Coordinates of C-alpha atoms in Angstrom, one line a residue:
X25 CA -0.1 -0.1 0.0
X26 CA 2.9 2.4 0.9
X27 CA 4.7 1.8 -2.4
X28 CA 1.4 2.4 -4.3
X29 CA 0.6 5.7 -2.6
X30 CA 4.1 7.1 -2.5
X31 CA 6.7 5.2 -4.8
X32 CA 5.0 3.6 -7.7
X33 CA 3.8 6.7 -9.6
X34 CA 7.0 9.0 -9.1
X35 CA 9.0 5.9 -10.4
X36 CA 6.7 5.5 -13.5
X37 CA 7.4 9.2 -14.5
X38 CA 11.2 8.9 -13.9
X39 CA 11.4 10.5 -10.5
X40 CA 12.0 10.0 -6.7
X41 CA 9.3 10.7 -4.3
X42 CA 11.0 14.1 -3.5
X43 CA 11.7 15.0 -7.0
X44 CA 8.1 14.4 -7.8
X45 CA 7.0 16.5 -4.7
X46 CA 9.1 19.5 -6.1
X47 CA 7.9 19.0 -9.6
X48 CA 4.1 18.6 -8.7
X49 CA 4.3 21.7 -6.3
X50 CA 5.6 23.7 -9.1
X51 CA 2.9 22.6 -11.5
X52 CA 0.3 23.3 -8.7
X53 CA 1.6 26.8 -8.0
X54 CA 1.7 27.6 -11.7
X55 CA -1.8 26.4 -12.1
X56 CA -3.1 28.3 -8.9
X57 CA -1.5 31.7 -10.3
X58 CA -2.6 31.2 -13.8
X59 CA -6.1 30.3 -12.5
X60 CA -6.0 33.5 -10.5
X61 CA -4.9 35.6 -13.4
X62 CA -7.8 34.0 -15.5
X63 CA -10.3 34.9 -13.0
X64 CA -9.1 38.6 -13.0
X65 CA -9.0 38.5 -16.7
X66 CA -12.7 37.4 -16.8
X67 CA -13.5 40.5 -14.6
X68 CA -11.2 43.0 -16.3
X69 CA -10.5 41.7 -19.9
X70 CA -7.7 44.0 -20.7
X71 CA -5.7 42.6 -17.8
X72 CA -3.7 39.2 -18.0
X73 CA -4.5 38.9 -21.6
X74 CA -2.1 36.2 -22.5
X75 CA -1.2 34.8 -19.0
X76 CA -3.2 31.7 -19.2
X77 CA -2.5 30.6 -22.5
X78 CA 1.3 31.3 -21.7
X79 CA 1.0 29.2 -18.6
X80 CA -0.5 26.5 -20.4
X81 CA 2.0 26.2 -22.9
X82 CA 4.7 26.1 -20.2
X83 CA 2.8 23.3 -18.4
X84 CA 2.5 21.3 -21.6
X85 CA 6.0 21.8 -22.5
X86 CA 7.3 20.7 -19.0
X87 CA 4.8 17.9 -18.4
X88 CA 4.5 16.2 -21.9
X89 CA 7.3 17.3 -24.2
X90 CA 10.1 17.1 -21.9
X91 CA 9.1 14.4 -19.8
X92 CA 8.8 11.8 -22.8
X93 CA 12.4 11.1 -22.9
X94 CA 12.6 10.6 -19.1
X95 CA 9.4 8.6 -18.2
X96 CA 9.7 4.9 -17.8
X97 CA 7.8 3.0 -20.3
X98 CA 5.1 0.7 -18.5
X99 CA 5.5 -3.0 -19.1
X100 CA 2.7 -4.5 -21.5
X101 CA 0.9 -6.4 -18.6
X102 CA 0.3 -3.4 -16.7
X103 CA -2.6 -1.1 -17.5
X104 CA -1.7 2.7 -18.2
X105 CA -3.4 5.7 -16.7
X106 CA -4.9 6.4 -20.1
X107 CA -6.6 2.9 -20.5

C-alpha cells in the first residue's frame, strides 16, 4: 500500500518521491497563479490577456514534451493511466 501511494507513480515518470513532490508543487503553484490571473481577466478583460495561454504552454512543454524522454515505459501487462 505504501509503495502504491508514494513510490509507484513517481517511479513511473522517472522521479524519486522528493523530485516528484518538487515538480508537482511547481505545477500546482503555476496552475493556481494562472487560474487567479484568468479569473481577474474574466472580470477585467484588458488584464492578463496572455497569462493563461502562456502558462498552459509552459505546463504542456514541461509535462508532455520534456517528460517523454525521461518517463519509464510501462510493461505491456500493466494497464496505463490512459486505459
